[in-house]
PDB file of C-alpha atoms in Angstrom:
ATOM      1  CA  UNK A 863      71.361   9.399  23.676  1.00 46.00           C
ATOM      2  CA  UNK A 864      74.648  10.647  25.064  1.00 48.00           C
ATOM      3  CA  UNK A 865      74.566  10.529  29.480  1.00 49.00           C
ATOM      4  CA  UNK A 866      77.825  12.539  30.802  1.00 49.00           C
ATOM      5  CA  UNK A 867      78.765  11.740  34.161  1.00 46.00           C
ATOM      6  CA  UNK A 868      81.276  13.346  35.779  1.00 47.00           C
ATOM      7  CA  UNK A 869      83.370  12.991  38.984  1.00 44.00           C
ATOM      8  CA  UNK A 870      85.596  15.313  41.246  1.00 46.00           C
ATOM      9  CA  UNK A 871      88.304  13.769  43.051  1.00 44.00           C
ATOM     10  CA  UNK A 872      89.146  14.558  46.361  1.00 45.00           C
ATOM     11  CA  UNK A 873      91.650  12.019  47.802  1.00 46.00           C
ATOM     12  CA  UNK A 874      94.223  12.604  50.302  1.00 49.00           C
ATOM     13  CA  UNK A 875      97.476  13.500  48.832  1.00 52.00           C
ATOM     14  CA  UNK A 876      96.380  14.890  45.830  1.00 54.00           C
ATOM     15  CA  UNK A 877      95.825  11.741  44.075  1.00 54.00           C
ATOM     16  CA  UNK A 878      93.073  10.819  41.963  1.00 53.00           C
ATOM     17  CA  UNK A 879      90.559   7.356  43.348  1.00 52.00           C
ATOM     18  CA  UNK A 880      90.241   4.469  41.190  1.00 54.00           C
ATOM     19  CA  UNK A 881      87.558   5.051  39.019  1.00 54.00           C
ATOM     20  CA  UNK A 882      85.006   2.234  39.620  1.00 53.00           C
ATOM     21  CA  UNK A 883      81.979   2.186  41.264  1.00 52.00           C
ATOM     22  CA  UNK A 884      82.977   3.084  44.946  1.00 52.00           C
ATOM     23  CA  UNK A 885      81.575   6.317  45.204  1.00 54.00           C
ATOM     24  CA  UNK A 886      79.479   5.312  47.634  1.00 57.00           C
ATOM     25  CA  UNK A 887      82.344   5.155  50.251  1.00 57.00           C
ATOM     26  CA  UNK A 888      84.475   7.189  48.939  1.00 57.00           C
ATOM     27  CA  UNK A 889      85.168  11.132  49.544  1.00 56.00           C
ATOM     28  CA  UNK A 890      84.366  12.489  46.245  1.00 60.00           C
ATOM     29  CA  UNK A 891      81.428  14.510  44.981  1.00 62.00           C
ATOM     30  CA  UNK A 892      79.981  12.927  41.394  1.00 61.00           C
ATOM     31  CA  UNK A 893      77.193  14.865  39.420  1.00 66.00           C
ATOM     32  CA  UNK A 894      75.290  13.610  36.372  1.00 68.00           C
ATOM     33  CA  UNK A 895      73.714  15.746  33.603  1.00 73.00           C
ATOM     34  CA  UNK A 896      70.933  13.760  32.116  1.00 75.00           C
ATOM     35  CA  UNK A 897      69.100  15.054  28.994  1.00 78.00           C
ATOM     36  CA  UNK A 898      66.031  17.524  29.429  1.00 80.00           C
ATOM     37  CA  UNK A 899      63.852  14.052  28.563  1.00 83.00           C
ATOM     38  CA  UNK A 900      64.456  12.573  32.076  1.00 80.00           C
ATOM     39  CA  UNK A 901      62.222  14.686  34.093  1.00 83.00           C
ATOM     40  CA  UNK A 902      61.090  12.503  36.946  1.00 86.00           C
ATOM     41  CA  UNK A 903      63.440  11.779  39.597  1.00 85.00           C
ATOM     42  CA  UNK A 904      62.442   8.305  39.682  1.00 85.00           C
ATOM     43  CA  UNK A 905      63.861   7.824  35.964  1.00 84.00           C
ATOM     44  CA  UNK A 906      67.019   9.366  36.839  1.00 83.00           C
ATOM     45  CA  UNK A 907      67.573   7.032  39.904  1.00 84.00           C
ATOM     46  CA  UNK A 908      66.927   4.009  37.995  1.00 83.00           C
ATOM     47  CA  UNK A 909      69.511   5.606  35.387  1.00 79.00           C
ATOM     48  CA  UNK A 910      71.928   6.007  38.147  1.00 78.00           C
ATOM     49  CA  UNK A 911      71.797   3.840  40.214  1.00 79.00           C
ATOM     50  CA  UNK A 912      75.122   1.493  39.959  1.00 76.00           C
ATOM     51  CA  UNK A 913      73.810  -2.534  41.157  1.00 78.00           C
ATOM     52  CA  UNK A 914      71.524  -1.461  43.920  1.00 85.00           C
ATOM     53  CA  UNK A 915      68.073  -0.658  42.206  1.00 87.00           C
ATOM     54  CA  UNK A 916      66.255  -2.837  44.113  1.00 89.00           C
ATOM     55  CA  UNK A 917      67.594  -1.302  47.423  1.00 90.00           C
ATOM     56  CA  UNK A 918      66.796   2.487  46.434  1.00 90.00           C
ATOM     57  CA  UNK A 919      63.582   1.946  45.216  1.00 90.00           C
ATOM     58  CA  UNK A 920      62.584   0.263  48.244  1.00 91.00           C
ATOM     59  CA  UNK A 921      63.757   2.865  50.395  1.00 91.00           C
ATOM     60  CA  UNK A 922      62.607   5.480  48.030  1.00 90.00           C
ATOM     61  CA  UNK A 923      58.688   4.094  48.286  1.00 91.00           C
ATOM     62  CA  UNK A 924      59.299   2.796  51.792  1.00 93.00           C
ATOM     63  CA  UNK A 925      57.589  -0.783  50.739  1.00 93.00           C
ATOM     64  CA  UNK A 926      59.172  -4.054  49.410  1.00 93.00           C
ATOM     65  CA  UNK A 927      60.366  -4.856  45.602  1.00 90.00           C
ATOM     66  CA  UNK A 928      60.633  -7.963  43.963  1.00 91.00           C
ATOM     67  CA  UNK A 929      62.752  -8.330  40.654  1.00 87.00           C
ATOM     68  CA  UNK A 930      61.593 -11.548  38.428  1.00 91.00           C
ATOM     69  CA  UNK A 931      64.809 -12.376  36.120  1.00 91.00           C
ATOM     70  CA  UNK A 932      62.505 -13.008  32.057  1.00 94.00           C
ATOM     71  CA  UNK A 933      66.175 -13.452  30.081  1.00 94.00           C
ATOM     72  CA  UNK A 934      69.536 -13.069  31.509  1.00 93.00           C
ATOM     73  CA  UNK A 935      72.678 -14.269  28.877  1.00 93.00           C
ATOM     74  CA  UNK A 936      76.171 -13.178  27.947  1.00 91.00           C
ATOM     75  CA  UNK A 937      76.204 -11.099  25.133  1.00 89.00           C
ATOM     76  CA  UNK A 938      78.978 -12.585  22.342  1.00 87.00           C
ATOM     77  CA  UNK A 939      82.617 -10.416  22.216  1.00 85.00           C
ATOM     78  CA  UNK A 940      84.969 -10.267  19.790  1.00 84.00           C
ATOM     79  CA  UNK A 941      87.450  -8.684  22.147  1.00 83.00           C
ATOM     80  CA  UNK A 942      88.723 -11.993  24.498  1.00 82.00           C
ATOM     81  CA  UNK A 943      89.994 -10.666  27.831  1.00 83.00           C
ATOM     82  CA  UNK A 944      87.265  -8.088  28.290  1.00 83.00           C
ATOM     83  CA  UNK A 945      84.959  -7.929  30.957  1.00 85.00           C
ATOM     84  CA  UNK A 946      81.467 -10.082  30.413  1.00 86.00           C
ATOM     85  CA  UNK A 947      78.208  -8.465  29.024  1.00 86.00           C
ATOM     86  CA  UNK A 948      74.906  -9.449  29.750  1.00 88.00           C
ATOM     87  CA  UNK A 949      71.767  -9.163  27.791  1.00 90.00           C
ATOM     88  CA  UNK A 950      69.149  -8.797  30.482  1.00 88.00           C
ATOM     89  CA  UNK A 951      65.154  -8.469  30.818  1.00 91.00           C
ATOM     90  CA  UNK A 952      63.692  -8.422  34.432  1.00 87.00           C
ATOM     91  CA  UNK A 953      59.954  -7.515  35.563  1.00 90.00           C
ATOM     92  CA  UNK A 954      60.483  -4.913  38.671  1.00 85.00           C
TER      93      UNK A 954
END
């Protein structure tokens, strides 16, 4: 399954923001096409949503969410001096 996401800079001065996960802050617009498969919104949040799950499913049911961590470990790289991966399972 192929996700496209897509983002539309609109920085002062022309320039393009850093592309990381400040869009939350920042003044740009994003948009995300999801395949036809992900029909309820609730799928396409948890697809989405960029280290805050927890938060914006709270606020999205308007009651409290626990996460229980079942297996959390680095995944093994080949590639030294890249960023860590993690092989995670969690009961939400």
């Amino acid at each position: 399954m192929v996700v496209q996401y897509s983002v539309r800079c609109t920085a002062s001065g022309n320039k393009p923001e850093p592309n990381h996960f400040g869009d939350v802050m920042s003044l740009r617009e994003t948009s995300c096409m999801l395949p036809d498969v992900f029909k309820n919104p609730v799928q396409r949040i948890m697809l989405m949503a960029n280290g805050n799950l927890q938060r914006v499913l709270s606020a999205y049911y308007n009651l409290p969410v626990s996460v229980e961590v079942v297996y959390n470990a680095p995944e093994p790289s080949d590639k030294p001096g890249m960023p860590v991966r993690y092989s995670r399972d969690i009961n939400l």
